[in-house]
CSV table of C-alpha atoms in Angstrom, one decimal:
chain,number,residue,atom,x,y,z
I,1,MET,CA,-22.5,2.7,12.9
I,2,ALA,CA,-22.0,-1.0,13.3
I,3,SER,CA,-22.4,-3.3,10.3
I,4,GLU,CA,-25.8,-3.6,8.8
I,5,HIS,CA,-27.3,-6.9,9.2
I,6,GLY,CA,-26.3,-9.5,6.6
I,7,GLU,CA,-23.1,-7.7,5.3
I,8,GLU,CA,-20.5,-9.9,7.0
I,9,VAL,CA,-17.0,-8.3,7.4
I,10,LYS,CA,-14.3,-11.0,7.6
I,11,VAL,CA,-10.5,-10.3,8.2
I,12,LEU,CA,-7.7,-12.6,7.4
I,13,GLY,CA,-5.0,-11.6,9.6
I,14,LYS,CA,-1.7,-12.8,12.0
I,15,TRP,CA,-2.0,-11.7,15.4
I,16,SER,CA,1.5,-10.6,15.7
I,17,SER,CA,1.8,-8.2,12.5
I,18,PRO,CA,1.2,-4.5,12.7
I,19,PHE,CA,-0.7,-4.6,9.3
I,20,SER,CA,-3.1,-6.6,10.1
I,21,ASN,CA,-3.5,-4.8,13.7
I,22,ARG,CA,-4.2,-1.6,11.5
I,23,VAL,CA,-7.5,-3.3,10.0
I,24,VAL,CA,-8.7,-4.4,13.6
I,25,LEU,CA,-7.9,-1.0,15.0
I,26,SER,CA,-9.9,0.8,12.4
I,27,LEU,CA,-13.0,-1.8,12.7
I,28,LYS,CA,-12.7,-1.3,16.5
I,29,LEU,CA,-12.6,2.5,16.4
I,30,LYS,CA,-15.8,2.5,14.3
I,31,GLY,CA,-17.4,-0.1,16.2
I,32,VAL,CA,-17.9,-2.6,13.3
I,33,ALA,CA,-18.5,-6.1,14.1
I,34,TYR,CA,-16.2,-8.7,12.1
I,35,LYS,CA,-15.1,-12.1,12.1
I,36,TYR,CA,-11.3,-12.9,12.4
I,37,SER,CA,-9.4,-15.4,10.9
I,38,GLU,CA,-6.0,-16.1,12.0
I,39,GLU,CA,-3.7,-17.3,9.2
I,40,ASP,CA,-0.5,-19.6,9.5
I,41,PHE,CA,1.9,-18.8,7.1
I,42,ALA,CA,3.5,-22.0,7.0
I,43,ASN,CA,0.1,-23.6,5.7
I,44,LYS,CA,-1.7,-20.7,4.0
I,45,SER,CA,-5.3,-21.1,3.9
I,46,ASP,CA,-7.4,-21.6,0.7
I,47,ASP,CA,-9.2,-18.3,1.6
I,48,LEU,CA,-5.9,-16.5,1.6
I,49,LEU,CA,-4.8,-17.9,-1.9
I,50,LYS,CA,-8.3,-17.1,-3.2
I,51,TYR,CA,-8.8,-13.9,-1.9
I,52,ASN,CA,-5.2,-12.5,-2.1
I,53,PRO,CA,-3.8,-14.4,-5.3
I,54,ILE,CA,-1.4,-11.6,-6.1
I,55,HIS,CA,0.6,-11.1,-3.1
I,56,LYS,CA,-0.6,-14.0,-0.8
I,57,LYS,CA,-0.3,-11.9,2.3
I,58,VAL,CA,-2.3,-10.8,5.0
I,59,PRO,CA,-4.4,-8.5,6.2
I,60,VAL,CA,-7.2,-9.2,3.5
I,61,LEU,CA,-10.4,-7.7,4.3
I,62,ILE,CA,-13.6,-9.5,2.7
I,63,HIS,CA,-16.7,-7.1,3.0
I,64,LYS,CA,-20.0,-8.5,1.4
I,65,GLY,CA,-17.7,-11.1,-0.4
I,66,ASN,CA,-15.5,-8.5,-1.7
I,67,PRO,CA,-11.7,-9.0,-1.0
I,68,LEU,CA,-9.3,-6.2,-0.4
I,69,PRO,CA,-5.6,-6.6,0.5
I,70,GLU,CA,-3.0,-3.9,1.6
I,71,SER,CA,-3.6,-2.4,5.1
I,72,LEU,CA,-3.7,1.0,4.0
I,73,VAL,CA,-5.8,0.6,1.2
I,74,ILE,CA,-8.2,-1.3,3.5
I,75,VAL,CA,-8.2,1.4,6.2
I,76,GLU,CA,-9.5,3.9,3.7
I,77,TYR,CA,-12.0,1.6,2.6
I,78,ILE,CA,-13.2,1.2,6.0
I,79,ASP,CA,-13.3,5.1,6.7
I,80,ASP,CA,-15.3,5.6,3.2
I,81,THR,CA,-17.6,2.9,4.5
I,82,TRP,CA,-18.3,3.5,7.9
I,83,THR,CA,-18.4,7.1,8.4
I,84,ASN,CA,-18.6,7.6,12.2
I,85,ASN,CA,-15.4,8.4,13.9
I,86,PRO,CA,-13.7,9.7,10.6
I,87,LEU,CA,-10.0,8.5,10.4
I,88,LEU,CA,-9.4,11.2,7.7
I,89,PRO,CA,-10.0,14.8,7.6
I,90,GLN,CA,-12.5,16.4,5.1
I,91,ASP,CA,-10.3,19.0,3.8
I,92,PRO,CA,-8.4,18.0,0.7
I,93,TYR,CA,-5.2,19.5,1.5
I,94,GLU,CA,-5.1,17.7,5.0
I,95,ARG,CA,-6.4,14.3,3.5
I,96,ALA,CA,-3.2,14.8,1.0
I,97,LEU,CA,-0.9,15.3,4.1
I,98,ALA,CA,-2.4,12.3,5.9
I,99,ARG,CA,-1.8,10.0,2.9
I,100,PHE,CA,1.6,11.2,2.3
I,101,TRP,CA,2.7,10.4,5.8
I,102,SER,CA,1.0,7.0,5.9
I,103,LYS,CA,2.9,6.3,2.8
I,104,THR,CA,6.3,7.8,4.1
I,105,LEU,CA,5.8,5.4,7.2
I,106,ASP,CA,5.7,2.2,5.1
I,107,ASP,CA,8.1,3.2,2.6
I,108,LYS,CA,10.7,4.9,4.7
I,109,ILE,CA,10.1,5.0,8.3
I,110,LEU,CA,8.8,1.3,9.2
I,111,PRO,CA,11.7,-0.1,7.1
I,112,ALA,CA,14.3,1.9,8.9
I,113,LEU,CA,13.3,0.9,12.4
I,114,TRP,CA,12.9,-2.8,11.2
I,115,ASN,CA,16.4,-2.8,9.6
I,116,ALA,CA,17.8,-1.3,13.0
I,117,CYS,CA,16.0,-3.8,15.2
I,118,TRP,CA,17.4,-6.8,13.2
I,119,SER,CA,20.7,-5.3,12.1
I,120,ASP,CA,24.0,-7.3,12.5
I,121,GLU,CA,27.1,-5.8,14.0
I,122,LYS,CA,28.6,-5.0,10.6
I,123,GLY,CA,25.5,-2.8,9.6
I,124,ARG,CA,24.3,-1.7,12.8
I,125,ASP,CA,25.7,1.8,13.4
I,126,LYS,CA,24.4,2.8,10.0
I,127,ALA,CA,21.0,1.3,10.5
I,128,VAL,CA,20.3,3.0,13.6
I,129,GLU,CA,21.6,6.4,12.4
I,130,GLU,CA,18.9,5.8,9.5
I,131,ALA,CA,16.4,4.7,12.1
I,132,LEU,CA,17.1,7.9,14.4
I,133,GLU,CA,16.6,10.1,11.3
I,134,ALA,CA,13.3,8.4,10.7
I,135,LEU,CA,11.9,9.1,13.9
I,136,LYS,CA,13.1,12.6,13.8
I,137,ILE,CA,10.9,13.2,10.6
I,138,LEU,CA,8.2,11.7,12.2
I,139,GLN,CA,8.1,13.6,15.2
I,140,GLU,CA,8.5,16.7,13.1
I,141,ALA,CA,5.0,15.6,11.3
I,142,LEU,CA,3.4,15.2,14.7
I,143,LYS,CA,4.2,19.0,16.0
I,144,ASP,CA,2.6,19.6,19.2
I,145,LYS,CA,-0.7,17.4,18.4
I,146,ARG,CA,-1.9,15.0,20.9
I,147,PHE,CA,-2.5,12.5,18.0
I,148,PHE,CA,-1.4,12.8,14.5
I,149,GLY,CA,-5.0,13.1,13.8
I,150,GLY,CA,-5.3,16.0,15.8
I,151,GLU,CA,-7.4,15.5,19.0
I,152,THR,CA,-8.6,11.9,17.8
I,153,ILE,CA,-6.9,9.0,16.4
I,154,GLY,CA,-6.4,9.4,12.4
I,155,LEU,CA,-5.1,7.3,9.7
I,156,VAL,CA,-1.5,8.3,10.4
I,157,ASP,CA,-1.9,7.4,14.0
I,158,ILE,CA,-3.1,3.9,12.8
I,159,ALA,CA,-0.3,3.8,10.1
I,160,ALA,CA,2.2,4.5,12.7
I,161,ASN,CA,1.0,1.6,15.3
I,162,PHE,CA,4.3,-0.2,14.4
I,163,ILE,CA,6.4,2.8,16.0
I,164,GLY,CA,3.8,3.1,18.9
I,165,TYR,CA,3.9,-0.3,20.2
I,166,TRP,CA,6.0,-2.8,18.1
I,167,VAL,CA,9.1,-0.6,18.5
I,168,ALA,CA,9.5,-0.6,22.1
I,169,ILE,CA,9.4,-4.5,22.2
I,170,LEU,CA,11.7,-4.8,19.3
I,171,GLN,CA,14.2,-2.5,20.7
I,172,GLU,CA,14.2,-4.1,23.9
I,173,ILE,CA,15.2,-7.2,22.3
I,174,ALA,CA,17.9,-5.8,20.0
I,175,GLY,CA,19.3,-3.9,23.0
I,176,LEU,CA,18.8,-0.8,21.2
I,177,GLU,CA,17.4,2.9,22.2
I,178,LEU,CA,15.7,4.2,19.6
I,179,LEU,CA,12.5,5.6,20.7
I,180,THR,CA,13.2,7.1,24.1
I,181,ILE,CA,11.5,10.0,26.0
I,182,GLU,CA,15.2,11.7,26.1
I,183,LYS,CA,15.8,11.3,22.4
I,184,PHE,CA,12.1,12.0,20.9
I,185,PRO,CA,10.0,13.4,23.8
I,186,LYS,CA,7.1,14.5,21.7
I,187,LEU,CA,7.0,11.2,19.8
I,188,TYR,CA,7.4,9.1,23.0
I,189,LYS,CA,4.4,11.1,24.8
I,190,TRP,CA,2.3,10.4,21.8
I,191,SER,CA,3.2,6.4,21.7
I,192,GLN,CA,1.9,6.6,25.4
I,193,GLU,CA,-1.1,8.4,24.3
I,194,PHE,CA,-1.6,5.8,21.6
I,195,VAL,CA,-1.3,2.7,23.7
I,196,ASN,CA,-3.6,4.1,26.6
I,197,HIS,CA,-6.2,5.1,24.2
I,198,PRO,CA,-9.2,3.0,25.4
I,199,VAL,CA,-10.0,1.3,22.2
I,200,ILE,CA,-6.6,0.9,21.1
I,201,LYS,CA,-5.5,-0.6,24.6
I,202,GLU,CA,-8.0,-3.4,24.1
I,203,SER,CA,-7.1,-4.1,20.3
I,204,LEU,CA,-3.2,-4.5,20.6
I,205,PRO,CA,-1.7,-7.9,20.6
I,206,PRO,CA,-0.6,-8.7,24.3
I,207,ARG,CA,3.0,-7.5,25.0
I,208,ASP,CA,4.4,-10.5,26.7
I,209,LYS,CA,3.0,-13.1,23.7
I,210,LEU,CA,4.5,-10.4,21.3
I,211,PHE,CA,7.9,-10.2,22.9
I,212,ALA,CA,8.3,-13.8,23.2
I,213,PHE,CA,7.3,-14.3,19.6
I,214,PHE,CA,10.1,-11.6,18.2
I,215,LYS,CA,12.4,-12.8,21.0
I,216,ALA,CA,12.0,-16.7,19.6
I,217,SER,CA,12.7,-15.1,16.1
I,218,ALA,CA,15.8,-13.3,16.9
I,219,SER,CA,17.5,-16.3,18.4
I,220,LYS,CA,17.1,-18.5,15.3
T,1,MET,CA,-10.8,27.9,-15.2
T,2,ALA,CA,-7.3,29.9,-15.1
T,3,GLU,CA,-5.7,28.9,-11.7
T,4,ALA,CA,-2.8,31.7,-11.0
T,5,ASN,CA,-1.6,29.8,-8.1
T,6,VAL,CA,-1.1,25.9,-9.5
T,7,VAL,CA,2.7,25.1,-9.8
T,8,LEU,CA,4.1,21.9,-10.7
T,9,LEU,CA,7.6,20.8,-10.0
T,10,ASP,CA,8.5,18.2,-12.7
T,11,PHE,CA,11.2,16.4,-14.4
T,12,TRP,CA,10.1,15.6,-18.1
T,13,PRO,CA,11.1,11.9,-18.4
T,14,SER,CA,9.6,10.9,-15.0
T,15,SER,CA,6.3,8.9,-15.4
T,16,TYR,CA,5.4,10.0,-11.9
T,17,GLY,CA,5.3,13.8,-13.3
T,18,MET,CA,3.3,12.7,-16.2
T,19,ARG,CA,0.8,11.2,-14.0
T,20,VAL,CA,0.2,14.7,-12.6
T,21,LYS,CA,0.1,16.5,-15.9
T,22,ILE,CA,-2.5,14.2,-17.0
T,23,ALA,CA,-4.7,14.6,-14.2
T,24,LEU,CA,-4.4,18.5,-14.2
T,25,ALA,CA,-5.4,18.2,-18.0
T,26,GLU,CA,-8.3,16.0,-17.3
T,27,LYS,CA,-9.8,18.7,-15.0
T,28,GLY,CA,-8.8,21.6,-17.2
T,29,ILE,CA,-6.6,23.1,-14.8
T,30,THR,CA,-3.8,25.5,-15.9
T,31,TYR,CA,-0.8,25.6,-14.0
T,32,GLU,CA,3.2,26.9,-14.1
T,33,CYS,CA,5.4,24.0,-14.8
T,34,LYS,CA,9.1,24.4,-13.5
T,35,GLN,CA,11.4,21.6,-14.6
T,36,GLU,CA,14.0,20.3,-11.9
T,37,ASP,CA,17.6,19.4,-12.6
T,38,PHE,CA,18.5,16.6,-10.5
T,39,GLN,CA,22.2,17.4,-10.5
T,40,ALA,CA,21.2,20.7,-9.0
T,41,LYS,CA,17.9,20.5,-7.1
T,42,SER,CA,16.3,23.9,-6.4
T,43,SER,CA,15.5,25.5,-3.1
T,44,LEU,CA,12.0,25.5,-3.8
T,45,LEU,CA,12.1,21.5,-4.2
T,46,LEU,CA,14.1,21.1,-0.9
T,47,GLU,CA,11.8,23.6,0.8
T,48,THR,CA,8.4,21.9,-0.4
T,49,ASN,CA,9.6,18.1,-0.1
T,50,PRO,CA,12.2,18.1,2.5
T,51,VAL,CA,11.6,14.3,3.4
T,52,HIS,CA,12.1,12.7,-0.1
T,53,LYS,CA,13.5,15.8,-2.2
T,54,MET,CA,12.0,14.3,-5.3
T,55,ILE,CA,9.4,15.6,-8.1
T,56,PRO,CA,6.6,15.8,-8.7
T,57,VAL,CA,5.5,18.3,-6.3
T,58,LEU,CA,2.2,20.3,-6.6
T,59,ILE,CA,2.0,23.7,-5.0
T,60,HIS,CA,-1.6,24.9,-4.7
T,61,ASN,CA,-2.0,28.3,-3.2
T,62,GLY,CA,1.5,28.1,-1.7
T,63,LYS,CA,1.0,24.4,0.0
T,64,PRO,CA,2.8,21.7,-1.4
T,65,ILE,CA,1.5,18.1,-2.2
T,66,CYS,CA,4.1,15.3,-2.5
T,67,GLU,CA,3.9,11.9,-4.0
T,68,SER,CA,2.4,11.4,-7.5
T,69,LEU,CA,-0.9,9.3,-6.6
T,70,ASN,CA,-1.1,11.3,-3.7
T,71,ILE,CA,-1.3,14.2,-5.7
T,72,VAL,CA,-3.8,12.8,-8.4
T,73,GLN,CA,-6.1,12.0,-5.5
T,74,TYR,CA,-5.8,15.6,-4.1
T,75,ILE,CA,-6.5,16.8,-7.8
T,76,ASP,CA,-9.6,14.8,-7.8
T,77,GLU,CA,-10.7,16.1,-4.6
T,78,ALA,CA,-9.8,19.6,-4.5
T,79,TRP,CA,-11.4,20.0,-8.2
T,80,ASN,CA,-14.3,17.6,-7.8
T,81,HIS,CA,-15.9,18.7,-11.0
T,82,LYS,CA,-16.0,16.1,-13.9
T,83,PRO,CA,-14.5,13.9,-15.0
T,84,SER,CA,-14.1,12.2,-11.6
T,85,LEU,CA,-10.6,10.3,-11.7
T,86,LEU,CA,-11.7,7.8,-8.9
T,87,PRO,CA,-14.8,5.7,-8.7
T,88,SER,CA,-17.8,6.9,-6.9
T,89,ASP,CA,-18.4,3.2,-5.8
T,90,LEU,CA,-16.4,2.7,-2.9
T,91,TYR,CA,-15.3,-1.0,-3.4
T,92,LYS,CA,-14.2,-0.1,-7.0
T,93,ARG,CA,-12.2,3.0,-5.5
T,94,SER,CA,-10.4,0.9,-3.2
T,95,GLN,CA,-9.6,-1.3,-5.9
T,96,ALA,CA,-8.3,1.3,-7.9
T,97,ARG,CA,-5.9,2.2,-5.0
T,98,PHE,CA,-4.9,-1.0,-4.7
T,99,TRP,CA,-3.6,-1.3,-8.6
T,100,GLY,CA,-2.5,2.2,-8.2
T,101,ASP,CA,-0.1,1.0,-5.2
T,102,TYR,CA,0.9,-2.2,-7.2
T,103,ILE,CA,1.9,-0.3,-9.8
T,104,ASP,CA,4.0,2.1,-7.8
T,105,LYS,CA,5.7,-1.0,-6.4
T,106,ASN,CA,6.6,-2.9,-9.4
T,107,VAL,CA,6.4,-1.0,-12.6
T,108,TYR,CA,9.2,1.5,-12.2
T,109,ASN,CA,11.7,-0.9,-10.9
T,110,SER,CA,11.1,-3.6,-13.6
T,111,VAL,CA,11.2,-0.9,-16.4
T,112,LYS,CA,14.4,0.4,-14.8
T,113,ARG,CA,16.1,-3.0,-14.7
T,114,VAL,CA,15.5,-3.8,-18.3
T,115,TRP,CA,16.6,-0.6,-19.7
T,116,THR,CA,19.8,-0.4,-17.4
T,117,GLY,CA,20.4,-4.1,-17.2
T,118,LYS,CA,22.9,-5.8,-19.2
T,119,GLY,CA,24.6,-9.5,-19.5
T,120,LYS,CA,23.0,-12.7,-18.1
T,121,GLU,CA,20.6,-10.8,-15.9
T,122,GLN,CA,18.9,-9.2,-18.8
T,123,GLU,CA,16.6,-12.5,-19.5
T,124,GLU,CA,15.7,-12.3,-15.7
T,125,HIS,CA,14.8,-8.6,-16.0
T,126,ASN,CA,13.0,-8.7,-19.1
T,127,LYS,CA,11.0,-11.9,-17.7
T,128,GLN,CA,10.1,-10.1,-14.3
T,129,PHE,CA,8.9,-7.0,-16.5
T,130,ILE,CA,6.6,-9.0,-18.7
T,131,GLU,CA,5.1,-11.0,-15.8
T,132,CYS,CA,4.4,-7.5,-14.2
T,133,LEU,CA,2.5,-6.3,-17.4
T,134,LYS,CA,0.5,-9.5,-17.8
T,135,THR,CA,-0.6,-9.3,-14.3
T,136,LEU,CA,-1.8,-5.8,-15.2
T,137,GLU,CA,-3.5,-7.0,-18.7
T,138,ASP,CA,-5.3,-9.9,-16.8
T,139,GLU,CA,-6.8,-7.0,-14.6
T,140,LEU,CA,-7.6,-4.9,-17.7
T,141,ALA,CA,-9.3,-8.0,-19.1
T,142,ASN,CA,-11.7,-6.9,-21.9
T,143,LYS,CA,-12.4,-3.3,-20.8
T,144,PRO,CA,-11.5,-0.4,-22.3
T,145,TYR,CA,-9.9,1.3,-19.6
T,146,PHE,CA,-8.8,-0.2,-16.2
T,147,GLY,CA,-11.7,1.8,-14.5
T,148,GLY,CA,-14.1,0.3,-17.0
T,149,GLU,CA,-15.8,2.5,-19.5
T,150,ASP,CA,-14.0,5.7,-18.4
T,151,PHE,CA,-10.5,6.6,-18.2
T,152,GLY,CA,-9.4,7.0,-14.6
T,153,TYR,CA,-6.9,6.8,-11.8
T,154,VAL,CA,-5.3,3.5,-12.6
T,155,ASP,CA,-5.1,4.4,-16.4
T,156,VAL,CA,-3.5,7.8,-15.2
T,157,ALA,CA,-1.2,5.5,-12.8
T,158,LEU,CA,0.1,3.4,-15.5
T,159,VAL,CA,-0.1,5.0,-19.1
T,160,PRO,CA,3.0,7.4,-18.4
T,161,PHE,CA,5.2,4.3,-18.3
T,162,THR,CA,4.0,3.6,-22.0
T,163,SER,CA,6.4,6.3,-23.1
T,164,TRP,CA,9.4,4.1,-21.9
T,165,PHE,CA,8.2,1.1,-23.9
T,166,TYR,CA,10.4,1.9,-27.0
T,167,THR,CA,13.1,2.3,-24.5
T,168,VAL,CA,12.6,-1.0,-23.0
T,169,GLU,CA,11.9,-2.8,-26.1
T,170,THR,CA,15.3,-1.5,-27.8
T,171,PHE,CA,17.4,-2.2,-24.9
T,172,GLY,CA,15.8,-5.4,-23.6
T,173,LYS,CA,15.3,-6.7,-27.5
T,174,LEU,CA,11.9,-7.7,-26.6
T,175,SER,CA,8.4,-6.9,-28.1
T,176,ILE,CA,5.6,-5.8,-25.7
T,177,GLU,CA,3.0,-5.9,-28.4
T,178,GLU,CA,3.6,-9.7,-28.8
T,179,GLU,CA,3.6,-10.4,-25.0
T,180,CYS,CA,0.9,-8.1,-24.0
T,181,PRO,CA,-1.3,-7.0,-27.0
T,182,LYS,CA,-4.2,-6.1,-25.0
T,183,LEU,CA,-2.1,-3.6,-23.1
T,184,VAL,CA,-0.6,-2.1,-26.0
T,185,ALA,CA,-4.0,-1.5,-27.6
T,186,TRP,CA,-5.1,0.2,-24.2
T,187,ALA,CA,-2.1,2.4,-24.4
T,188,LYS,CA,-3.1,3.6,-27.9
T,189,ARG,CA,-6.7,4.3,-26.8
T,190,CYS,CA,-5.5,6.2,-24.1
T,191,MET,CA,-3.1,8.2,-26.4
T,192,GLN,CA,-6.2,9.4,-28.3
T,193,LYS,CA,-7.1,11.5,-25.1
T,194,ASP,CA,-5.6,15.0,-25.4
T,195,SER,CA,-4.7,14.7,-21.7
T,196,VAL,CA,-2.4,12.1,-22.5
T,197,ALA,CA,-0.9,13.0,-25.5
T,198,THR,CA,0.0,16.3,-24.3
T,199,SER,CA,1.4,14.9,-21.3
T,200,LEU,CA,3.6,12.3,-22.5
T,201,PRO,CA,7.2,12.9,-24.4
T,202,HIS,CA,7.6,11.3,-27.7
T,203,PRO,CA,9.2,7.7,-27.0
T,204,HIS,CA,12.2,8.6,-28.8
T,205,LYS,CA,13.1,11.6,-26.6
T,206,ILE,CA,13.1,9.1,-23.8
T,207,TYR,CA,15.2,6.8,-25.6
T,208,ALA,CA,17.7,9.7,-26.2
T,209,PHE,CA,17.3,10.4,-22.6
T,210,ALA,CA,17.9,6.9,-21.5
T,211,LEU,CA,21.0,6.3,-23.7
T,212,GLN,CA,22.6,9.7,-22.4
T,213,TYR,CA,21.9,8.5,-18.6
T,214,LYS,CA,23.6,5.0,-19.5
T,215,GLN,CA,26.6,6.5,-20.9
T,216,ARG,CA,26.8,9.0,-18.1
T,217,HIS,CA,26.7,6.2,-16.0
T,218,GLY,CA,29.0,3.6,-17.6
T,219,LEU,CA,26.0,1.3,-18.0
T,220,GLU,CA,26.5,0.4,-21.9
């Protein structure tokens, strides 16, 4: 069900950020109309400082004038508020598992992958080892499912968007082979299912633009 | 209601473990509590939380749930009789999750830095700790509890750390009551609840534990 008339949904985001992207994916999967405002980090908008005074970061969701920061908190709010195409299962144990994996992605898995892709020569071997261990853990969580959510995209798939899309780009720039079909066949297959999902495909930032953006950062 | 199948893997000085005990007590759930020894983690802990190998772990009917706030949400959903720990209003519920996440990311580390710190850094650690508490105190404002009239999720997330206040004040040579009187008043209010009073160890016991820890790790 699309947002009711008069209940404006606004997103403050950054096009290159996987965290902002999580919010966009969730809204698009539910067919919720929203206004998007691109933030420039060099010049934070009054809106951002007003709506996220604590962290001053994107994404921020503003619904009926109420601001909410933190991507995973926002995704759960979206799921609670617009109940079509649920992102979380009904069963309390399955929900706890989904939340556990989303948090583990943010606390452990994403940082390991990010560090490996930006590591200098000195720290590279250790960072790569930790990244591969993180991917192994994630693949084990997937088991033989099509998506982490089962037959449909769920909270964990959305939380893992960095793994599904950003890692391929960053590892190419870094000259590393982290998520490959040889090393992680099931997880690699998931990443292809993820990026080719009809709604997800339309909602990810363009590959060449993202590549150019991170390549420019790498050469600084 | 007697529950034959609820087991908690815990370590008594852990604020994270205390959160789960409070939540179980709020819901009137009986359970078996097993103490873990960090020098020699049990095979049960390693089996039930292979990713992080940390307490607390709640095992309900043989199924493990990890990460303290995740467990608290699970308890609220699996035993959905009153009292509810999370608000029914969706926006307030998300705000509660946001603050739980904030407490997770900021309080433990700032507490630890104060009581293990020394020398020149002590003043900086103290300052950061007080700033963190002041942010929380601002959020509490003039409400009796973080959730409003009723004790809830954010109170459960934060109150265990108050058993460490004596330790922080003694090692850090600071007075929390002087800096954050509303928060200290809130802590006393929470301690009047049975669920909190029976779940938090005496602050002097925590201090003795911290002293031993510092001696063992050469942090005096």
